[in-house]
Coordinates of C-alpha atoms (C1' of nucleotides) in Angstrom, one line a residue:
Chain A
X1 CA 15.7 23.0 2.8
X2 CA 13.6 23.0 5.7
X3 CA 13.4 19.5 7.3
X4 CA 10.6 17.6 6.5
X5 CA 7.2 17.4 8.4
X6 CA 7.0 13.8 7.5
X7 CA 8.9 10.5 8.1
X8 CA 10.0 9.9 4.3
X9 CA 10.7 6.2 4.5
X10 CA 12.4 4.1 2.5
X11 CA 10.8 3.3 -1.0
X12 CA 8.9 0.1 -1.5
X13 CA 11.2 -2.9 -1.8
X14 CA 14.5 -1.3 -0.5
X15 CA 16.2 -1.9 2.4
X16 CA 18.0 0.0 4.9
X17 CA 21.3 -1.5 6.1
X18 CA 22.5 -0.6 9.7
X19 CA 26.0 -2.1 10.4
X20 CA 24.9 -5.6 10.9
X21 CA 23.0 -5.9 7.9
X22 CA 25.6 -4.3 6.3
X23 CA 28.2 -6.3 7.7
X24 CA 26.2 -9.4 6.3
X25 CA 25.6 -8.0 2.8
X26 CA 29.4 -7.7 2.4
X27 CA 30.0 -11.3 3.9
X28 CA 28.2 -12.6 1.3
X29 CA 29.3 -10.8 -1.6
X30 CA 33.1 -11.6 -0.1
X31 CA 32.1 -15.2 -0.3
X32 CA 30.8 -14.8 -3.5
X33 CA 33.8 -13.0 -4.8
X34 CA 36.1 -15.2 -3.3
X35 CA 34.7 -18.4 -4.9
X36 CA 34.3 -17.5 -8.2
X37 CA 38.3 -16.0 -8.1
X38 CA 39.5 -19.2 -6.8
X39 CA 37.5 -21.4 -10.3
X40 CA 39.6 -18.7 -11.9
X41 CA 36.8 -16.0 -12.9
X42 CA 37.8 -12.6 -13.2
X43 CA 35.5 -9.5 -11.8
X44 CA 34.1 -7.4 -14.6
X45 CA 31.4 -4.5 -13.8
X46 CA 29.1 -1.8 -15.9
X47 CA 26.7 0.7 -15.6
X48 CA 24.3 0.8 -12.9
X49 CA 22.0 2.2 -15.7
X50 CA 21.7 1.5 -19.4
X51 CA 20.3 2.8 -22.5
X52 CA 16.5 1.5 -22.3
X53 CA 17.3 0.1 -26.0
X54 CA 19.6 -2.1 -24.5
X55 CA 16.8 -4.2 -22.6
X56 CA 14.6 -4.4 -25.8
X57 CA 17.2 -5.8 -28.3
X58 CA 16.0 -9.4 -26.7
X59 CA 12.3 -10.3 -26.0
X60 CA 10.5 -6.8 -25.2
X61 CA 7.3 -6.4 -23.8
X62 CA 7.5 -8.4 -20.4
X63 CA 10.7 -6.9 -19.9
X64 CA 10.1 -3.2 -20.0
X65 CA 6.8 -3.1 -17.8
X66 CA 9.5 -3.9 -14.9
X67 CA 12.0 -1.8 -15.7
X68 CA 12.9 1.3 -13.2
X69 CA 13.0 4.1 -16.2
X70 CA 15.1 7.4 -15.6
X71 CA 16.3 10.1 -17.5
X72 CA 18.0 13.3 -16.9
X73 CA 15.3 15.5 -16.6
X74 CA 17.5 17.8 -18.5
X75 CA 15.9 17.5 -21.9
X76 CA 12.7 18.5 -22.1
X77 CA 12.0 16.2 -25.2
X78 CA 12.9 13.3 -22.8
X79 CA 9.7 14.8 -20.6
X80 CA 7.5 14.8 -23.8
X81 CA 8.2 11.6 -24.9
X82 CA 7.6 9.9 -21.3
X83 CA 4.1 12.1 -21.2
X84 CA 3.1 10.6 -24.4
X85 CA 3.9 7.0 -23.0
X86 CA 7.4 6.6 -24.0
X87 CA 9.9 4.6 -22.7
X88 CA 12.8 6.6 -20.8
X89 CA 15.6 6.6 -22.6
X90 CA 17.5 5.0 -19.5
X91 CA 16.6 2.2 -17.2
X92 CA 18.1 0.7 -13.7
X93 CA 19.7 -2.2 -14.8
X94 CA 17.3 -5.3 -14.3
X95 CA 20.3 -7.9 -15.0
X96 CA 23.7 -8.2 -16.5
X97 CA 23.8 -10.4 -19.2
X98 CA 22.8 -7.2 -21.5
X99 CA 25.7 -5.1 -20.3
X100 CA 27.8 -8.6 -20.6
X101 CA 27.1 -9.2 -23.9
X102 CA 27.9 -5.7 -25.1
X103 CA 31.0 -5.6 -23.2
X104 CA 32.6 -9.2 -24.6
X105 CA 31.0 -8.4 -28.3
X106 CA 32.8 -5.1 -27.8
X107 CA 36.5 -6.6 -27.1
X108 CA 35.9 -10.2 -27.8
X109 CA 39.1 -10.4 -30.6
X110 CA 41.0 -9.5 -27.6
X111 CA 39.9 -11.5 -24.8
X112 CA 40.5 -15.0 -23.9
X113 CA 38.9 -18.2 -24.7
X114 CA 36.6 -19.4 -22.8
X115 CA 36.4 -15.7 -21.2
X116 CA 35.3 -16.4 -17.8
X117 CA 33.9 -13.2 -15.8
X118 CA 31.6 -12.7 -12.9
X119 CA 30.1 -9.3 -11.2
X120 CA 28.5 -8.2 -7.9
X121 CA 26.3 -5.4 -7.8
X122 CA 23.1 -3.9 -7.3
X123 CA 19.7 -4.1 -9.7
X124 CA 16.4 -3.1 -9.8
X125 CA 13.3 -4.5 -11.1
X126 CA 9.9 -2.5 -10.4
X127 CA 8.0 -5.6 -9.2
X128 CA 5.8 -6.1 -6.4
X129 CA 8.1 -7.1 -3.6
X130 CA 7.5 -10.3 -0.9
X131 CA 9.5 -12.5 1.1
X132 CA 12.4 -13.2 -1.2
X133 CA 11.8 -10.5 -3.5
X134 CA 12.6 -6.7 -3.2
X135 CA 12.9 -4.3 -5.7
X136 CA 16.3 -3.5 -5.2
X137 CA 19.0 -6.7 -4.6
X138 CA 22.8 -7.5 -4.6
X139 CA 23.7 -10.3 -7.4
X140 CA 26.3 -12.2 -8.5
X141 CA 26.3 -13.0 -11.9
X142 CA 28.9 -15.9 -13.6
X143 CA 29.4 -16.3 -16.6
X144 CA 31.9 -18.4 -19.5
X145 CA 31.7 -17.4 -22.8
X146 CA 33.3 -19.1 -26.1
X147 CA 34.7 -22.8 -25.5
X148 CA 38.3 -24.6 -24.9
X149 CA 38.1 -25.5 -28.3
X150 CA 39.2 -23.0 -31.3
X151 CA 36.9 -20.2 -32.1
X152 CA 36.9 -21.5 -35.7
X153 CA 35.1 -25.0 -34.2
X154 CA 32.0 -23.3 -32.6
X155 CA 30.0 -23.4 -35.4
X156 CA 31.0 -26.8 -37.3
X157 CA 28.4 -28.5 -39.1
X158 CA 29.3 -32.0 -40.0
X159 CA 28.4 -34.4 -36.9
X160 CA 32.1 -35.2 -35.8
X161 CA 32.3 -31.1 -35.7
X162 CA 29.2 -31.0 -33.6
X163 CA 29.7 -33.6 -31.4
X164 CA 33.0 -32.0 -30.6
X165 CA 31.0 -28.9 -29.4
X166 CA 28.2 -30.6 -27.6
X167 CA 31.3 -32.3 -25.3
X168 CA 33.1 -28.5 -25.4
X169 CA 29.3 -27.2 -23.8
X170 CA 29.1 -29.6 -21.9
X171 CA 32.5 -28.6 -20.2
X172 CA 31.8 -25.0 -19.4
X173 CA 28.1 -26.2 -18.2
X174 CA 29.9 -28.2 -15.8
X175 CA 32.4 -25.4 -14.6
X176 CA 29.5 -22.8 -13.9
X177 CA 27.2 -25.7 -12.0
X178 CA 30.7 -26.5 -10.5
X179 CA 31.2 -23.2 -8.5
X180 CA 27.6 -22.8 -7.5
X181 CA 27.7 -26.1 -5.8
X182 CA 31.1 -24.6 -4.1
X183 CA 29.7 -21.8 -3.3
X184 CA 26.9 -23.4 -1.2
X185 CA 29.2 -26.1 0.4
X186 CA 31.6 -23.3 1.5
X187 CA 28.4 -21.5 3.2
X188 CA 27.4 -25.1 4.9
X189 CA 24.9 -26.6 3.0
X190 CA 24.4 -29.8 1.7
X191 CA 22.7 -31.8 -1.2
X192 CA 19.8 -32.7 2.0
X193 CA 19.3 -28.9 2.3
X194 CA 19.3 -28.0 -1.8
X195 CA 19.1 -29.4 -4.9
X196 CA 20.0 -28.5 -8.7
X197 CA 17.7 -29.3 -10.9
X198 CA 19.0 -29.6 -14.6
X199 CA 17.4 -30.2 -18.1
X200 CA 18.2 -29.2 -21.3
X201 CA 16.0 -27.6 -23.2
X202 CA 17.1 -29.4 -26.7
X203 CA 16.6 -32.5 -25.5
X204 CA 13.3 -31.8 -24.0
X205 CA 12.5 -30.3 -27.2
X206 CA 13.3 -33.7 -28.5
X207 CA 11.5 -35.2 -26.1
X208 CA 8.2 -32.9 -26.8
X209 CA 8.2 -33.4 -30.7
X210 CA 8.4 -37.3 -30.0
X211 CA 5.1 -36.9 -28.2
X212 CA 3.0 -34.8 -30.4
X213 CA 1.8 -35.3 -33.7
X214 CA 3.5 -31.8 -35.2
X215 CA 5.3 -29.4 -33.3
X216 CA 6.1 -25.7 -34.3
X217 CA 8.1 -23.3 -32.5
X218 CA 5.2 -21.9 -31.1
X219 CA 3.3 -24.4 -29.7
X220 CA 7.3 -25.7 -28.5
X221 CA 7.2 -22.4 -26.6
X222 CA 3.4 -23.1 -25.0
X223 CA 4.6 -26.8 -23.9
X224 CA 8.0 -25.4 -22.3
X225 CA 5.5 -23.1 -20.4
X226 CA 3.0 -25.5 -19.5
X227 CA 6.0 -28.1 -18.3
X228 CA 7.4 -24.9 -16.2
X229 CA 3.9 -24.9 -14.0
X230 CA 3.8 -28.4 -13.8
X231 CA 5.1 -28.6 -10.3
X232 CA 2.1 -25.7 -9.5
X233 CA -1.0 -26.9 -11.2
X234 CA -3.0 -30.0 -10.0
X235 CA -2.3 -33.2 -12.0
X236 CA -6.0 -33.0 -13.7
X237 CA -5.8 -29.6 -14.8
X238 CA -2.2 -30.3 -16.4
X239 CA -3.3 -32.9 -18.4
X240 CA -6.5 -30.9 -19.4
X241 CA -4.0 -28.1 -20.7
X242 CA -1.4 -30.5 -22.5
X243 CA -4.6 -32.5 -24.0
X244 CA -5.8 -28.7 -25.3
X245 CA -2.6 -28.4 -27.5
X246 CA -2.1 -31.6 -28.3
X247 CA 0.5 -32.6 -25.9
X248 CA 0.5 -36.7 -24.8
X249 CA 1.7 -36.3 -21.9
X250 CA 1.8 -39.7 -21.0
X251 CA 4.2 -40.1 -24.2
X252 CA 6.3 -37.6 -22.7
X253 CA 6.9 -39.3 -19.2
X254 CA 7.9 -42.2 -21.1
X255 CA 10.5 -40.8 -23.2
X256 CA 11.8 -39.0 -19.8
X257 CA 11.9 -42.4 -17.7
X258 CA 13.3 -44.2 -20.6
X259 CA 16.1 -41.5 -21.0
X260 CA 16.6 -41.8 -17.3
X261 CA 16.8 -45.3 -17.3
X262 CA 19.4 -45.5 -19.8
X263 CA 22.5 -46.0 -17.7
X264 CA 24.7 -46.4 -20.7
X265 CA 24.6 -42.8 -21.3
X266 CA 23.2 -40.1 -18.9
X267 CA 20.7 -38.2 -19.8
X268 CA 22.3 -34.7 -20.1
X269 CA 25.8 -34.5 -20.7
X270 CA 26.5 -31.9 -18.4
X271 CA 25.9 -34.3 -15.8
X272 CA 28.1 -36.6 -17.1
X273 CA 30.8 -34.1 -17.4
X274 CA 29.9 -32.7 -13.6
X275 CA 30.8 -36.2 -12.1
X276 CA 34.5 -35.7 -13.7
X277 CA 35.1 -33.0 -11.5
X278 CA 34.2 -34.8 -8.5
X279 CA 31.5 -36.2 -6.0
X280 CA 28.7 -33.7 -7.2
X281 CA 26.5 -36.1 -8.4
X282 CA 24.2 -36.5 -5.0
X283 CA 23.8 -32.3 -5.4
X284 CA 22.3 -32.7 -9.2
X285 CA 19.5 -34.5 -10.7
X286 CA 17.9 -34.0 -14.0
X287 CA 14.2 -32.4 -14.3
X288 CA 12.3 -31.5 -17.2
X289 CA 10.0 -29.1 -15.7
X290 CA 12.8 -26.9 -15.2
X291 CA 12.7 -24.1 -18.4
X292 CA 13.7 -20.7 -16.4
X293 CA 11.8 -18.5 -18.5
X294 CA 11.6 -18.2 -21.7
X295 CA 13.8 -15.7 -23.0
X296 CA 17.2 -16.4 -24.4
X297 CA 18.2 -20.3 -22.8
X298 CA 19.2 -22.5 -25.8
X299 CA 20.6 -25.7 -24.1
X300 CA 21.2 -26.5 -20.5
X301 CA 19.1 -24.7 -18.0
X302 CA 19.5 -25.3 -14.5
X303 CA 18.2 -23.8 -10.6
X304 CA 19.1 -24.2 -7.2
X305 CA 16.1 -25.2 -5.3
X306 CA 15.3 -25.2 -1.4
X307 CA 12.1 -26.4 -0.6
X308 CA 9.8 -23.3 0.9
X309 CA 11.5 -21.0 -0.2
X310 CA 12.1 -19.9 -4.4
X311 CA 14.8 -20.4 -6.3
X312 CA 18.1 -19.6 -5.0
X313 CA 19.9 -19.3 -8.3
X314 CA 19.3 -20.3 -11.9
X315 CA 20.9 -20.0 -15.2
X316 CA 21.6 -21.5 -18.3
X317 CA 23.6 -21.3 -21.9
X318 CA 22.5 -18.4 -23.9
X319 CA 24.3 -19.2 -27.3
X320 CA 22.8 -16.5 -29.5
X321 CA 22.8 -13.6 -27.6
X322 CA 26.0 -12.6 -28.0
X323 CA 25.5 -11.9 -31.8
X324 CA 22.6 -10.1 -30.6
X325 CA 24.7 -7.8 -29.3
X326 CA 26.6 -7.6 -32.3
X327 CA 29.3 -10.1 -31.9
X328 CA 30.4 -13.0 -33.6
X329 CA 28.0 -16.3 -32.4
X330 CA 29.6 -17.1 -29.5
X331 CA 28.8 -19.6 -27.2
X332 CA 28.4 -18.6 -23.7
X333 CA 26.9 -20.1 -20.2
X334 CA 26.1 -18.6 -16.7
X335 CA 24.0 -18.0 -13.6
X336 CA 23.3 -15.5 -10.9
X337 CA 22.2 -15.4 -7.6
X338 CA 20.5 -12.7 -5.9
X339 CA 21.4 -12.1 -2.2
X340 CA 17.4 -11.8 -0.9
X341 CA 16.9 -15.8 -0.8
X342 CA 20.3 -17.1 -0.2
X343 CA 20.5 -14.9 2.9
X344 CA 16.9 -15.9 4.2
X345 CA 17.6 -19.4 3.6
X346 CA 21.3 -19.1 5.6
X347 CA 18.8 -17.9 8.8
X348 CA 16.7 -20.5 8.1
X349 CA 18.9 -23.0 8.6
X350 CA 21.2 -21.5 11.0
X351 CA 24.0 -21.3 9.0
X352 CA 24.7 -17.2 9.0
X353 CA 27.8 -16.9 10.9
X354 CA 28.1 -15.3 14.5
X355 CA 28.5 -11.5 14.5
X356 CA 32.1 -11.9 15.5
X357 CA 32.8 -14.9 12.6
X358 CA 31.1 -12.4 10.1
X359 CA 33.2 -9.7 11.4
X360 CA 36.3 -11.2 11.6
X361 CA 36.0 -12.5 7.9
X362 CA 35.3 -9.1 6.5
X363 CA 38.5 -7.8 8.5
X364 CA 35.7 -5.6 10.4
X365 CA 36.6 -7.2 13.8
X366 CA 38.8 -4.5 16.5
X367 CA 42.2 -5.9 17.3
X368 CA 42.3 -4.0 20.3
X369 CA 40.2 -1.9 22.6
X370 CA 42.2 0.3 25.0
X371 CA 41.2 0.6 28.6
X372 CA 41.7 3.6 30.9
X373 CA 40.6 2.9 34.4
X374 CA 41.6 6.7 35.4
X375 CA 41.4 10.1 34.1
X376 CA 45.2 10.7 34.6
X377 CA 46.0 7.7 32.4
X378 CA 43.9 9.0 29.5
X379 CA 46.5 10.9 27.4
X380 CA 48.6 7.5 27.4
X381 CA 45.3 5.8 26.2
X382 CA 45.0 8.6 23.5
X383 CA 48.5 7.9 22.3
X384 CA 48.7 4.7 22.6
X385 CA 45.7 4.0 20.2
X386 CA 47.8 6.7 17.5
X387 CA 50.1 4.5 17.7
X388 CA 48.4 1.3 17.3
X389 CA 46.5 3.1 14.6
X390 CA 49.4 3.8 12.8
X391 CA 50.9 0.7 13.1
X392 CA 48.0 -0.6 10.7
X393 CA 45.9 -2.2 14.1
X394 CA 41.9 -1.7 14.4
X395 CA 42.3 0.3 17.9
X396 CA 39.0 1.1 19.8
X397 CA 38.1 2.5 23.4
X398 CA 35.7 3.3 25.4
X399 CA 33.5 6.3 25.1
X400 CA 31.4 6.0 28.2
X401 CA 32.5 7.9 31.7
X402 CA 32.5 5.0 33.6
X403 CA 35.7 3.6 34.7
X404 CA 34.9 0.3 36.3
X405 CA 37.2 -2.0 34.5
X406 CA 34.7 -5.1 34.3
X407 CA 31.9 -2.8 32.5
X408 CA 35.0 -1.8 30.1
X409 CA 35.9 -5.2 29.5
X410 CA 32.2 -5.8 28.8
X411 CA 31.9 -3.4 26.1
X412 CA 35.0 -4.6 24.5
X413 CA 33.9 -8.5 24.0
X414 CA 30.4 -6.9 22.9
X415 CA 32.5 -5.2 20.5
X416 CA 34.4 -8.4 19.4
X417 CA 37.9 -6.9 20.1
X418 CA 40.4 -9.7 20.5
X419 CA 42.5 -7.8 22.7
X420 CA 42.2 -6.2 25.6
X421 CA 45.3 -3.6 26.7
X422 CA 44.1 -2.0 30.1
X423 CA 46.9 0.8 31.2
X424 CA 48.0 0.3 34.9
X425 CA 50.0 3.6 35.4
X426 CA 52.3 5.4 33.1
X427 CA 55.1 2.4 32.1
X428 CA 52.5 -0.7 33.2
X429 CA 49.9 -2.3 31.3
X430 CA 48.2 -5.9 31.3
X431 CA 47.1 -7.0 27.8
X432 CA 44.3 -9.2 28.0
X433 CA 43.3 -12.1 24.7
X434 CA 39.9 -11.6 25.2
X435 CA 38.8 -15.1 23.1
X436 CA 41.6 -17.5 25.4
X437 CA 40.5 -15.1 28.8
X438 CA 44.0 -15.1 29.8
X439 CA 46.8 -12.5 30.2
X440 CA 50.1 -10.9 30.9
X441 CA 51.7 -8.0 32.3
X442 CA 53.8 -6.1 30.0
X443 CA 55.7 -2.9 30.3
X444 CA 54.3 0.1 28.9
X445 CA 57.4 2.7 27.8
X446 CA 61.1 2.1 27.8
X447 CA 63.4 5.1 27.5
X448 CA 64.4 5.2 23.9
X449 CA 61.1 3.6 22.5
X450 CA 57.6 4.1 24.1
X451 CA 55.2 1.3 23.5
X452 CA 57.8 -1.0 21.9
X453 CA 57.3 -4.0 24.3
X454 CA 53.7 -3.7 23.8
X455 CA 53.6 -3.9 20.4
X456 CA 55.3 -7.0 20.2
X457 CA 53.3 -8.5 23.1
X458 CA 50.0 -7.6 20.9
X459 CA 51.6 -8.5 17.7
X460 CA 52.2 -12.0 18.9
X461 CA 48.8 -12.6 20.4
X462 CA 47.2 -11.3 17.0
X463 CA 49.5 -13.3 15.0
X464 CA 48.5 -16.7 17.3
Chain B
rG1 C1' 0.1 -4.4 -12.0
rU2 C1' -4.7 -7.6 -9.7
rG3 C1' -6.9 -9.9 -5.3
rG4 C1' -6.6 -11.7 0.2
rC5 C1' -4.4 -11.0 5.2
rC6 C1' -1.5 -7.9 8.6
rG7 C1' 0.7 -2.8 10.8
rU8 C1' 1.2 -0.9 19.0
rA9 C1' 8.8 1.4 21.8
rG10 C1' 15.0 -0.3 18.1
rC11 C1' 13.2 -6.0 18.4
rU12 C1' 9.2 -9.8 20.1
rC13 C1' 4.6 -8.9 21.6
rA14 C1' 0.2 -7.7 25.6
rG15 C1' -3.7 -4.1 25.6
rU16 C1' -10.5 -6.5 28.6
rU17 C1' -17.7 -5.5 24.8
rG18 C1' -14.7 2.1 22.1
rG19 C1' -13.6 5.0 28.4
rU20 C1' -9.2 8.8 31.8
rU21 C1' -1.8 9.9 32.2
rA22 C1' -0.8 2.9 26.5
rG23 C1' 2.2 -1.8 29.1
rA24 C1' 6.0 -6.2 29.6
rG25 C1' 10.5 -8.7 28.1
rC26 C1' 15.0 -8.0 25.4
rA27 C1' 18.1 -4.0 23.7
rC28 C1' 19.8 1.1 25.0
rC29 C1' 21.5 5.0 28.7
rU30 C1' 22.9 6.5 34.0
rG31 C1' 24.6 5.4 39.0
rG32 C1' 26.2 1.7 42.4
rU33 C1' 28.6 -3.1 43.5
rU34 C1' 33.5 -7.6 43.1
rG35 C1' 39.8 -3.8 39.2
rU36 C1' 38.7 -8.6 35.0
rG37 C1' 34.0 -10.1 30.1
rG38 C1' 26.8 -10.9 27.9
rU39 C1' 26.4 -10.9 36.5
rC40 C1' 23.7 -8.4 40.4
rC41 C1' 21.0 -4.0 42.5
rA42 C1' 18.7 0.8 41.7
rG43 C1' 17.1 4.3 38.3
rG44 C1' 16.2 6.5 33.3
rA45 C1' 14.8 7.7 28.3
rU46 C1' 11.9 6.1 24.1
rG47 C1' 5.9 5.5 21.1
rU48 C1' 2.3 11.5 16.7
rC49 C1' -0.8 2.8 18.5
rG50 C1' 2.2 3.2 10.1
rC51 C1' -0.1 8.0 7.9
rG52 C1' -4.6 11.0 6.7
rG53 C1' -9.7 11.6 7.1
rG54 C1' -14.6 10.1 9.2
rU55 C1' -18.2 8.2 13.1
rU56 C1' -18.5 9.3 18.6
rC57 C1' -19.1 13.1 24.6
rG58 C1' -14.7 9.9 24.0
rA59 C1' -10.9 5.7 19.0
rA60 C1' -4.9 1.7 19.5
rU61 C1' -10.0 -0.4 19.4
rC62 C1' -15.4 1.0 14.5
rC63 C1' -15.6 2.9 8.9
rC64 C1' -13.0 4.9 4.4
rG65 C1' -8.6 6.2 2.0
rU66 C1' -3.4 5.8 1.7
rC67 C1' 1.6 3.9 2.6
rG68 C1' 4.4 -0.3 4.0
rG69 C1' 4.9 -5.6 4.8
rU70 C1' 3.1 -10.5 3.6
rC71 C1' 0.5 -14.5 0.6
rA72 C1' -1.5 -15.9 -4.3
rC73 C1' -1.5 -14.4 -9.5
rC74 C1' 2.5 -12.5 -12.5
rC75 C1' 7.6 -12.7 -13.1
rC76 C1' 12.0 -15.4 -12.2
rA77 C1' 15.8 -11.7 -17.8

RNA sequence: GUGGCCGUAGCUCAGUUGGUUAGAGCACCUGGUUGUGGUCCAGGAUGUCGCGGGUUCGAAUCCCGUCGGUCACCCCA
């Protein structure tokens, strides 16, 4: 192929990652890895891209207009059936909880209970990108599904039964919010910085039918959307909207408050259950207006909110949607994150690492950079790093032609190295720890075993 | 997807009412200087002024289109 006339640039909403940005995406997703392992999740993955019928078991239309569509392009019936307005029969994956459900309906007699997964990956949504939003993002979903309580429980109908479950919930809630919270203490932040915002949504929905004369699922649906822009419309033209459908809204605020108020029992239990693991408390505070969406949430919904910038994460329990995948009802909780508006707000507030913290945590930082200050010494420098190399060591040197040893030193703090071994002659060399700025002169060869004394000299100063 | 604003070197920007070879700082490269770390000195390279078209003797500058970014709507699965 001839090379292009034109630049070809990156599509809309993608990003190029150079070694920095690189470097930082896997930071993250380390972090994220790491704290959901330790709250005892284990990593599960799936296809990048899914059957397109997968996405439109739940909801359907708003879904599909922002789904990245592929097919083969092998099948010419595909190309037909996308010319008259079809749907490819594949789509970039837009989220996970699809893929989840499939995968725990498809094994769920075999799999623990509560099964507790999470992922990292990629996924793609065809909106219109800005700040905080691109059309391709890293995100780490978490998820608990079934209870601590037998299977044969989940479903109870007498009010012991269900009061049983409610506390069960109300448990795995708390375990999901739990490592969020981690998560963003681990990275630096604090409950001043970001907030999670809770509600439930059947106990807003209690809430709701207490302050209207008769409610129906629909117009349930249209106050749960109205309470979700309550935060963006102006006070008057909110009330003009809930007084348009019958909503008091002033009967509402009550109920809240009052619930509030009541300091015999808080108002969601998840809260309640959140303080048993420790001092989270100042992190979470209840808020109706949260709904997040409207598609599958049946009980607690939650976000993480920092103020000028939009939500950092958000999730919820989903307890019919595994069945919807054909499983047995299960009950099942989680959130995800998306790596676009934590990593914005972690430069906002000056808590992205240094490059050599973020380097050294991803095992990316060079343990030692060889110096040759003379032609003659470079086949020692050549072997020397083979043999660092082997030894399992991140071994660097120079590439330039320069030989002044200050410029060489130079390059290897740019480069982060922690030590520095400049070769003096043929059995010399003085290793250098380039973080305490202090060093030693060790000897290079002995008869029997060439670079022995080094070694151990480096392997210390590494070990320290 | 709809509407508003923006687009000059890798980055942050300057560029006089349209006027000749488009600039600075940082970063990068080379040489020198103290054989010991973001120093100092000297030098260097880099832009199809986002892209395409139009107006004009002449466009980074004015007009149209397009691409990208950004803000609001939307969405937040």
């Amino acid at each position: 192929m001839p090379p292009p006339k034109n630049k070809i640039p990156p599509p809309k909403g993608t990003r190029d990652m150079y070694p920095l940005e690189a470097a930082r995406r896997r930071w993250l997703s380390e972090r994220w890895r790491k704290v959901a392992i330790r709250h005892g999740f284990e990593e599960v993955d799936g296809p990048t891209f899914e059957t397109t019928d997968l996405y439109a078991v739940k909801s359907g239309e708003g879904i599909l207009g922002e789904l990245f569509q592929s097919f083969s392009g092998k099948d010419p019936k595909d190309i037909e059936r996308i010319r008259a307005g079809e749907a490819a029969p594949f789509a970039m994956r837009p989220e996970f909880t699809p893929s989840l459900a499939r995968m725990y309906a498809e094994r769920a007699r075999s799999l623990p209970s509560p099964c507790k997964w999470f992922q990292i990956g990629p996924f793609f949504r065809a909106e219109r990108p800005q700040r905080g939003r691109l059309r391709e993002f890293l995100q780490w979903n978490v998820d608990v599904l079934g209870l601590d309580i037998p299977a044969e429980k989940w479903n109870a109908e007498d009010a012991e039964g269900r009061a049983e479950v409610a506390e069960a919930k109300a448990r795995m809630d708390a375990e999901i919010i739990h490592c969020v919270i981690d998560f963003l203490q681990a990275c630096g932040f604090d409950e001043a910085s970001l907030k999670v915002r809770v509600s439930d949504r059947e106990l807003v929905a209690d809430l709701i039918s207490k302050s209207m004369a008769a409610v129906d699922p629909t117009l349930l649906q249209q106050v749960f959307e109205l309470l979700d822009k309550r935060t963006k419309l102006s006070s008057d033209k909110f009330l003009m909207d809930a007084q348009q459908i019958g909503f008091d809204v002033e009967a509402f605020d009550g109920a809240v408050s009052q619930v509030q108020a009541d300091s015999s029992s808080t108002p969601l239990r998840v809260l309640r259950e959140l303080s048993v693991h420790s001092a989270f408390n100042s992190w979470v505070a209840f808020d109706p207006t949260i709904v997040r969406g409207l598609a599958y949430y049946t009980g607690t919904v939650f976000e993480v909110i920092a103020d000028g910038e939009r939500a950092v994460a958000g999730g919820g329990r989903y307890d019919n949607l595994i069945e919807l995948f054909g499983g047995q009802p299960t009950p099942a909780v989680g959130f995800a994150m998306g790596d676009v508006v934590i990593s914005l707000l972690l430069q906002d507030k000056g808590l992205m690492p240094s490059d050599a913290e973020l380097m050294q945590e991803i095992g990316a930082r060079p343990d030692v950079f060889v110096i040759a200050p003379s032609d003659d010494l470079d086949p020692i420098a050549i072997r020397l790093l083979a043999t660092l190399r082997r030894e399992g060591l991140h071994a660097r040197r120079s590439y330039k032609t320069t030989r002044n040893v200050g410029k060489l030193l130079k390059e290897a703090s740019q480069q982060h190295a922690r030590l520095a071994i400049i070769i003096e002659s043929a059995d010399q060399a003085t290793i250098r720890n380039l973080d305490a700025a202090d060093q030693q002169s060790v000897q290079l060869t002995s008869d029997d075993a060439p670079f022995d004394m080094l070694l151990e000299a480096a392997g210390e100063l590494l070990r320290a």
